[in-house]
Structures are given as C-alpha cells and as structure tokens.
Coordinates of C-alpha atoms in Angstrom, one line a residue:
M1028 CA 0.0 0.0 0.0
T1029 CA 1.4 3.4 -1.1
R1030 CA 0.3 6.8 0.2
P1031 CA -0.7 9.3 -2.4
Y1032 CA 1.7 12.0 -3.7
V1033 CA 0.5 15.1 -1.9
L1034 CA 0.4 18.4 -3.8
L1035 CA -0.5 21.6 -1.9
S1036 CA -2.1 24.3 -4.1
V1037 CA -2.7 27.8 -2.9
A1038 CA -3.0 31.4 -4.2
V1039 CA -1.7 34.1 -1.9
S1040 CA -1.4 37.9 -1.9
L1041 CA 1.9 39.6 -2.0
D1042 CA 1.7 39.8 1.8
G1043 CA 0.9 36.1 2.3
Y1044 CA -2.9 36.1 2.8
I1045 CA -5.3 33.7 1.1
D1046 CA -8.4 35.9 1.6
D1047 CA -9.4 39.1 3.2
A1048 CA -11.5 39.5 6.3
G1049 CA -14.8 40.4 4.5
P1050 CA -17.8 38.2 4.1
E1051 CA -17.3 37.5 0.4
R1052 CA -14.4 35.4 -0.9
L1053 CA -11.5 37.4 -2.3
L1054 CA -10.6 36.1 -5.8
L1055 CA -6.8 36.2 -5.9
S1056 CA -6.5 34.2 -9.1
D1057 CA -7.2 35.6 -12.6
A1058 CA -8.9 33.6 -15.4
A1059 CA -5.7 32.1 -16.6
D1060 CA -4.7 30.9 -13.1
F1061 CA -8.2 29.4 -12.5
D1062 CA -7.7 27.5 -15.7
R1063 CA -4.3 26.2 -14.5
V1064 CA -5.9 25.0 -11.2
D1065 CA -8.6 23.3 -13.2
R1066 CA -6.0 21.4 -15.1
V1067 CA -4.2 20.3 -11.9
R1068 CA -7.5 19.2 -10.5
A1069 CA -8.2 17.1 -13.6
E1070 CA -4.7 15.5 -13.2
S1071 CA -5.5 14.5 -9.6
D1072 CA -7.2 11.4 -8.2
A1073 CA -8.6 13.3 -5.3
I1074 CA -9.0 16.9 -4.1
L1075 CA -9.1 17.9 -0.4
V1076 CA -10.3 21.0 1.4
G1077 CA -11.0 21.5 5.1
A1078 CA -14.3 22.0 6.8
E1079 CA -13.6 25.7 7.4
T1080 CA -13.2 26.3 3.6
L1081 CA -16.5 24.5 3.0
R1082 CA -18.3 26.7 5.5
R1083 CA -16.6 29.9 4.4
D1084 CA -16.6 29.6 0.6
N1085 CA -19.2 26.8 0.0
P1086 CA -17.3 25.5 -3.1
R1087 CA -18.5 22.9 -5.5
L1088 CA -14.9 21.7 -6.1
L1089 CA -15.2 20.4 -9.6
V1090 CA -13.3 20.1 -12.8
D1091 CA -15.0 22.8 -14.9
S1092 CA -13.6 21.9 -18.4
A1093 CA -15.8 19.4 -20.2
E1094 CA -12.8 18.5 -22.4
R1095 CA -10.7 17.6 -19.4
R1096 CA -13.6 15.6 -17.8
A1097 CA -14.0 13.7 -21.1
A1098 CA -10.2 13.0 -21.2
R1099 CA -10.5 11.5 -17.7
V1100 CA -13.3 9.2 -18.7
A1101 CA -11.4 8.2 -21.9
A1102 CA -8.5 7.2 -19.6
G1103 CA -10.7 5.0 -17.6
K1104 CA -11.0 7.4 -14.6
P1105 CA -14.1 8.8 -13.0
E1106 CA -15.4 12.0 -14.6
F1107 CA -14.5 13.9 -11.4
P1108 CA -11.8 13.3 -8.9
L1109 CA -12.8 12.0 -5.5
K1110 CA -13.7 14.9 -3.2
V1111 CA -12.4 14.8 0.3
T1112 CA -12.9 17.0 3.4
V1113 CA -11.7 16.9 7.0
T1114 CA -13.5 17.9 10.2
A1115 CA -12.7 17.3 13.8
R1116 CA -16.1 18.2 15.2
G1117 CA -18.3 17.0 12.4
D1118 CA -19.9 20.4 12.1
L1119 CA -20.9 20.3 8.5
D1120 CA -24.3 21.2 6.9
R1121 CA -25.9 18.6 4.5
E1122 CA -26.9 21.4 2.2
L1123 CA -23.3 22.5 1.3
N1124 CA -22.5 22.6 -2.4
F1125 CA -19.7 20.1 -1.9
W1126 CA -22.1 17.2 -1.3
H1127 CA -24.4 17.8 -4.2
H1128 CA -22.0 18.2 -7.2
G1129 CA -19.4 15.9 -8.8
G1130 CA -18.8 12.3 -8.0
A1131 CA -17.8 10.4 -4.9
K1132 CA -17.1 12.2 -1.6
I1133 CA -15.4 11.2 1.7
V1134 CA -15.3 13.1 5.0
Y1135 CA -12.5 12.2 7.5
T1136 CA -13.3 13.0 11.1
T1137 CA -12.8 11.9 14.7
D1138 CA -14.9 9.2 16.5
S1139 CA -17.1 11.9 18.0
G1140 CA -17.4 13.7 14.6
A1141 CA -18.5 10.5 12.9
A1142 CA -21.2 10.0 15.4
R1143 CA -22.6 13.4 14.4
L1144 CA -22.2 12.9 10.7
A1145 CA -23.1 9.3 10.1
D1146 CA -26.9 9.9 9.8
R1147 CA -26.6 13.4 8.4
L1148 CA -24.6 12.4 5.3
V1149 CA -26.1 8.9 4.7
G1150 CA -26.3 8.3 1.0
I1151 CA -24.1 11.2 -0.1
A1152 CA -20.7 10.6 1.4
D1153 CA -18.5 8.0 3.1
V1154 CA -17.8 9.0 6.7
V1155 CA -14.4 7.7 8.0
A1156 CA -13.4 7.9 11.6
L1157 CA -9.7 8.3 12.3
G1158 CA -9.8 7.9 16.1
A1159 CA -10.1 10.2 19.0
E1160 CA -8.0 12.8 17.1
L1161 CA -7.4 13.6 13.5
D1162 CA -4.5 11.5 12.1
F1163 CA -3.4 12.7 8.7
G1164 CA -1.0 9.8 8.2
A1165 CA -4.0 7.4 8.7
L1166 CA -6.0 9.6 6.2
L1167 CA -3.3 9.1 3.6
D1168 CA -3.1 5.4 4.3
D1169 CA -6.9 5.1 3.7
L1170 CA -6.7 7.1 0.5
G1171 CA -3.9 4.8 -0.7
R1172 CA -6.0 1.8 0.0
R1173 CA -8.7 3.3 -2.1
G1174 CA -6.3 3.7 -5.1
V1175 CA -5.6 7.4 -4.8
G1176 CA -2.2 8.0 -6.2
R1177 CA -2.2 11.8 -6.4
L1178 CA -3.9 14.1 -3.8
M1179 CA -4.4 17.8 -4.4
V1180 CA -4.9 19.8 -1.2
E1181 CA -6.6 23.2 -1.9
G1182 CA -6.9 24.5 1.7
G1183 CA -7.4 26.2 3.8
T1184 CA -4.9 27.4 6.4
G1185 CA -5.5 24.4 8.8
M1186 CA -5.1 21.8 6.1
H1187 CA -2.0 23.3 4.6
T1188 CA -0.5 23.7 8.1
A1189 CA -1.4 20.1 9.1
F1190 CA 0.2 18.5 6.0
L1191 CA 3.4 20.6 6.2
S1192 CA 3.9 20.4 9.9
A1193 CA 3.5 16.6 9.7
D1194 CA 5.9 16.5 6.8
L1195 CA 3.3 14.8 4.6
A1196 CA 3.4 17.1 1.6
D1197 CA 5.5 16.4 -1.5
E1198 CA 5.0 19.4 -3.6
L1199 CA 3.7 23.0 -3.4
H1200 CA 2.2 25.2 -6.1
L1201 CA 2.2 28.8 -4.7
A1202 CA 0.5 31.3 -7.0
V1203 CA 1.3 34.8 -6.0
A1204 CA -1.3 37.5 -6.9
P1205 CA -0.4 41.2 -7.4
I1206 CA -2.6 42.2 -4.5
V1207 CA -1.9 43.4 -1.0
V1208 CA -4.5 42.6 1.7
G1209 CA -2.9 44.2 4.8
D1210 CA -5.4 42.9 7.4
S1211 CA -4.1 40.8 10.3
G1212 CA -7.7 39.5 10.7
A1213 CA -7.6 37.8 7.4
P1214 CA -6.5 34.2 6.9
R1215 CA -2.9 33.4 5.9
F1216 CA -1.5 30.5 4.0
L1217 CA 0.0 28.9 7.1
A1218 CA -0.7 29.1 10.8
D1219 CA 2.0 29.0 13.5
A1220 CA 3.3 25.5 13.9
R1221 CA 6.5 23.5 14.4
F1222 CA 7.6 22.6 10.9
P1223 CA 10.2 19.8 10.5
G1224 CA 13.6 21.4 10.2
G1225 CA 12.3 24.8 11.1
P1226 CA 13.6 27.9 9.2
A1227 CA 16.9 26.2 8.5
R1228 CA 15.3 23.7 6.1
R1229 CA 15.3 24.9 2.5
R1230 CA 12.9 23.5 0.0
T1231 CA 13.7 22.9 -3.7
L1232 CA 12.4 25.5 -6.2
A1233 CA 11.5 23.3 -9.3
A1234 CA 9.9 25.9 -11.5
V1235 CA 8.7 29.5 -11.8
E1236 CA 5.9 30.3 -14.3
R1237 CA 4.0 33.4 -15.3
V1238 CA 0.3 32.7 -15.6
G1239 CA -1.8 35.7 -16.5
D1240 CA -0.8 38.3 -13.9
M1241 CA 0.3 35.7 -11.4
A1242 CA 3.7 34.2 -10.5
V1243 CA 3.4 30.4 -9.9
L1244 CA 6.2 29.0 -7.9
R1245 CA 6.5 25.2 -7.8
Y1246 CA 8.5 23.7 -4.8
L1247 CA 9.5 20.1 -4.0
L1248 CA 9.0 19.8 -0.3
R1249 CA 10.8 16.5 0.6
P1250 CA 14.1 15.1 -0.7
E1251 CA 12.3 11.9 -1.9
A1252 CA 9.6 13.9 -3.9
V1253 CA 9.8 13.3 -7.6
D1254 CA 9.7 16.3 -9.9
S1255 CA 6.3 15.8 -11.7

C-alpha cells in the first residue's frame, strides 16, 4: 500500500494572505490561473479541502472543463476526482454545495465527529473515523488503499499547516497575486506550527511560471519527492 503523492495548491497575496476578512471570498487568481488550477484538478485522483473552507466559501470543487472531464473518462477514470474533506467536530451542513455536485465524496473525522455525521450524510458521502484525534497519516493510508495516487490539497490554512507540519506534503504550487491585503484579521497560507527542520530547512524550487498576472512557484518539499 502506497500513500498518495500530496500536492498543496494555494493562491496568496503579496503579503501572504489567502483571503481578506470580508464576508465575500476574495478572488486572488485571474482567469488564466483558475484554468491552471482546473488542469491540476483534472490530473489529480482526489481533491481535499478542510471544513472551514467549505463553511466559508461553499465551493463545488469540480473540474470545470468538459474537455478535461472527457479525457479523464477516456483514460478509464471517474469524470470527477474523489472529493475529500476533513473535520474534527463533524460540524458540516448537509446542504453545502460540496455534497451535491461531482462524483464520490469522503469526509474524514474523529470518532465523535463520525457520530454526528453518520446519519446526516447517509447516501451522499463516506464518513471515515480516524480515532479520537485527526490523524493525517492514517488519512493518507486510507486514500492509498482506495487507489488514490495523487492528492491535491486546496486548503485552507488548517489543512496546509497540518500536512506541512507533519511532513506529509511532497509538492507546493504557490500562486502569488499582485494584490496586498494588509489585514491581520484575514487568513494566511499557514498558521503557527512546528515545521520539521524549522527555518533552517530549505525546499527545492523546481519551476517559476508566469500565468496571467500571477507568478506560480513550484516547490518540491521533501528530498524523496519526484519532480512531476
């Protein structure tokens, strides 16, 4: 059993924020970068976002391009990647867009969260309990058993922080927008945590690409990560 290759994908402002503090989602990416993200989604076996992102942004989390979906089907894959979310408390509304668009869905949670969600999500998602606490290594083990070879993590702050602090991420796509947020109440890419190696550990810059008005930086995060 092999764990999936984990790709973190995030758009940030020049000062490191992924949104502003307002009630509406701040669109950091332009049309060209949204298309790039759609391509990366189509290349993935599963896409993961955290519960806070579902509550805040209410995304559908789909591959928008009909051509890319058709190419997945022609390759023997499901039309849409598996959709994955993570919640410790199980505080997720059945009416969220996430549950009602695309293909198969999984929610990873704690034992107590599973007790809250089992009846609420019956028929629309698999509910998987990871124990008394969230265990992201166990999450990856379960996805590997399900045949997921490539996992795209789209956020938010808690998910990116969890995968990086546990040294479970292989690659990072950091799309930098020409925008300054300047509000300490807004969410950042990462929260405070103890990251393996600390600030002395340098990651490998694999590529820099201009996409629309964005700069997309691609980093390999672990020595054993393969440049894809």
